[in-house]
Amino acid sequence: MKKYLLLLLSLFALNLYAVEISFINSRHNGENKVVEMAVKDASALLSKAFSSNVETENNSADILLVLPSEIEDKSNVQPVKAGSKRLYYPNSEFEWSSRKKGAQIIHELNATTYQGVANGIYALLQEALGFQFYHPREMIVPKHSAWPLQADFSLIAKPRFNVRGFHLHTMHPLELTEALLDPDFPNAIEQVKEYIDWLARNGQNYFEFNLLKTISKRKWPAHAKQIVDYCHDRGIIAGVDISLHMIQQKAFMLYRNPPFSFRSKKKQIKRNLEWLFQADWDVVNMEFSTTEFTQGNLREKEELRAFITELIIEKYDAKLIGRKHVVKESEMVDSKKSALKSGYRSPLDSLRGMLIHTVMFYSLTDEVAPVYGNENLQHMYAALLKEMKERETWYYPETAYWITFDNSVPMFLMPYLNARLDDILLVDSLGIPGHITFSSGWEWGYWLFDWSIARWSWKYRQEEKSWEKATPTQFLDAIFPQKNIQSYFQNHLNLQQNYLKDNELVRYMTAMTVTDEMPGPVNLELHPRPEWPYKYIRNNAPKTVLDSIEHTYIPMLSGFYDRTKALNDLMQKNMNSNSFNKGQQLIFDELYEGLKITGLRAWHRKHTLQYLIEYRRNKIEKRSFTRGNNILNEAKKIRMDALKIVRIREQQYRYNLELLNSKRRGHTAYHFGYLYPVRDLHFWHREEMQAKTGKYGAFYRIIWNVPRIIGLW
């Protein structure tokens, strides 16, 4: 009894001396929902960190967080208005300054817009007080017994871009695909709001996702209105990605051809836009092509584009944007059928924003990026430089590539950090006004890339010091202040950059996708792949090719695995039970296991590739192949070891496991979750079976429904 009494007295004493924190001028700013919600959210978060209630308008509190008494820029209550050529973006800059008044510490926020106030509140938490808003469903909340900021604290912040945010590629069965597209999905709107809150907490102001034709046209508009309204309440520009007539992957189309509809295209477009704008969308991102690889009838498209542009801007007061694909126009399937001259530019082009897209972990200036039939993506850089002179142009890179490049294998590819930061610094230096990230899933550490981009989209400085220098692993360093942990992640980044990207070992790390094993003109190199097809290595390669692979890529695969394992083993040896707190431990385990399985991926590929080489060499030399079963048995053992990691990770997935890793019907063209290929390491097993049987056709053990994906039904 005495023990519990002492505990209660201790808790009472702690509460008695808990720091008192109060927001000042919150009621005045509370006239605006953006500030009201930021203050409410921040108060709850600060209460957890300091184990005390956070008040408003208590001028006698120990710590006063003083918001602007008057907002200068009241021209835009909502986050965006459409203009004839450009969107209106509220000034997001802010500055914290501090002073002491008796025993009080007073931190004053200077900002000219409501969005600037909200950004300043959240930056105080994340940049100064130790909060880490790294995932929509998880965060690090620090524990403070006293206020850590002194009267000389200051923080000056500027966004690198007017528009900062994310496109969730809900053509794929991601974490939020069903929640965004299905109002009847369990806790749908709550899950979407979690993500919008994550955007706001990280200083982002743009959110977009794909609308698919599989939604309920009767039910979905009310759901969409809730999403858009909540975006606006949080200071977020709301965008929706639709198509004119794209048949791929269940895209929502503004018109359909007979026999699906016999109305004129313009009537269908008008009716569908009326239906869509039951929610107050700010931006429409429209795909004007039928597929990524075709242009269609450009003259007809130009007429319809003019019709749509006028409707969206004049009637719905929204912004129309479109993306430029990484496939070169000269490589389009129907490029010779174009009815318009090359370089043709419509008078309306200046009214339509442009997204310059890049894919995978390649940057705009990389010399080698063997994707979508390109040597590199420098033609996209040239397009960006050209387009930015004539219309509003945003940069649109990826942080994951689902279909067999990385997170469906799975791999945790840290060079994304280098590429995305290099591009951010480049497009910032050019004055590009928008940076929208194409996101395809957050498990296996991929949240790190999105979170890093969100934070890199701002720059900070203390007083008149230089702007803080951005580095690839700086936000991991914020989570892990231990120098040995920081070195561990930096060494892995350097290792992967050297082996996987600079020396192109990623060509052998990726699994084959459908087009890699198709014949003739549809044998498209969408992602990096080996110089020689595996079927050729097994059945037709001469000794010179076998020798080349055996002396180049086999040692590289072994070397990458050995060095990855050495880094991991050393880390484990030097760790102790007190290395991390619980939050750090969860994050470290996820990233460690992602790095470990990436090493195992190389080791598995080394064995299946070795099998093919030895199988072919024995055929050439007319010897019996006695080691084959041993090699494949070793590959299977490696896969089983990797599966143990998958099972551990699945217990930590942040969303419903069946949603992510099971076969199921949903709104996309893929009737399973995006981590279904990972569940049993499908592609690893397929490679073992192909090596053994020689069955290298595109439809061997296929999980993709190709006709449904390309829009045949």
mmCIF file of N, CA and C in Angstrom, residues 292 323-326 355-359 364 377 380 394-398 438:
data_model
loop_
_atom_site.group_PDB
_atom_site.id
_atom_site.type_symbol
_atom_site.label_atom_id
_atom_site.label_comp_id
_atom_site.label_asym_id
_atom_site.label_seq_id
_atom_site.Cartn_x
_atom_site.Cartn_y
_atom_site.Cartn_z
ATOM 1 N N GLU A 292 0.232 4.536 -72.195
ATOM 2 C CA GLU A 292 1.510 5.222 -72.019
ATOM 3 C C GLU A 292 2.335 5.221 -73.301
ATOM 4 N N ARG A 323 0.732 15.128 -67.590
ATOM 5 C CA ARG A 323 2.106 14.670 -67.396
ATOM 6 C C ARG A 323 2.756 14.304 -68.721
ATOM 7 N N LYS A 324 4.053 14.466 -68.728
ATOM 8 C CA LYS A 324 4.859 14.033 -69.872
ATOM 9 C C LYS A 324 5.515 12.712 -69.492
ATOM 10 N N HIS A 325 5.222 11.665 -70.263
ATOM 11 C CA HIS A 325 5.744 10.332 -69.963
ATOM 12 C C HIS A 325 7.214 10.221 -70.348
ATOM 13 N N VAL A 326 7.890 9.249 -69.717
ATOM 14 C CA VAL A 326 9.305 9.061 -70.000
ATOM 15 C C VAL A 326 9.544 8.398 -71.354
ATOM 16 N N LEU A 355 3.529 18.241 -65.817
ATOM 17 C CA LEU A 355 4.290 17.435 -64.877
ATOM 18 C C LEU A 355 5.378 16.691 -65.647
ATOM 19 N N ILE A 356 6.624 16.871 -65.260
ATOM 20 C CA ILE A 356 7.747 16.174 -65.886
ATOM 21 C C ILE A 356 8.078 14.960 -65.026
ATOM 22 N N HIS A 357 7.817 13.780 -65.579
ATOM 23 C CA HIS A 357 7.877 12.536 -64.810
ATOM 24 C C HIS A 357 9.224 11.839 -64.997
ATOM 25 N N THR A 358 9.735 11.282 -63.907
ATOM 26 C CA THR A 358 10.860 10.347 -63.992
ATOM 27 C C THR A 358 10.509 9.118 -63.168
ATOM 28 N N VAL A 359 11.226 8.014 -63.414
ATOM 29 C CA VAL A 359 10.847 6.752 -62.792
ATOM 30 C C VAL A 359 12.011 6.136 -62.015
ATOM 31 N N LEU A 364 17.202 13.137 -63.017
ATOM 32 C CA LEU A 364 17.133 13.839 -64.299
ATOM 33 C C LEU A 364 18.471 13.867 -65.023
ATOM 34 N N LEU A 377 17.422 9.635 -68.646
ATOM 35 C CA LEU A 377 16.223 10.482 -68.603
ATOM 36 C C LEU A 377 16.553 11.945 -68.861
ATOM 37 N N MET A 380 14.044 14.153 -70.423
ATOM 38 C CA MET A 380 13.038 14.737 -69.544
ATOM 39 C C MET A 380 13.546 16.034 -68.916
ATOM 40 N N TRP A 394 5.821 21.422 -63.086
ATOM 41 C CA TRP A 394 6.174 20.794 -61.818
ATOM 42 C C TRP A 394 6.996 19.541 -62.096
ATOM 43 N N TYR A 395 7.818 19.172 -61.133
ATOM 44 C CA TYR A 395 8.595 17.937 -61.241
ATOM 45 C C TYR A 395 7.834 16.805 -60.544
ATOM 46 N N TYR A 396 7.931 15.578 -61.115
ATOM 47 C CA TYR A 396 7.023 14.484 -60.757
ATOM 48 C C TYR A 396 7.793 13.157 -60.726
ATOM 49 N N PRO A 397 8.678 12.959 -59.747
ATOM 50 C CA PRO A 397 9.484 11.725 -59.686
ATOM 51 C C PRO A 397 8.811 10.639 -58.852
ATOM 52 N N GLU A 398 9.409 9.464 -58.828
ATOM 53 C CA GLU A 398 8.875 8.329 -58.077
ATOM 54 C C GLU A 398 9.713 8.027 -56.833
ATOM 55 N N PHE A 438 5.366 10.817 -56.895
ATOM 56 C CA PHE A 438 4.573 9.669 -57.316
ATOM 57 C C PHE A 438 4.902 8.532 -56.348
#
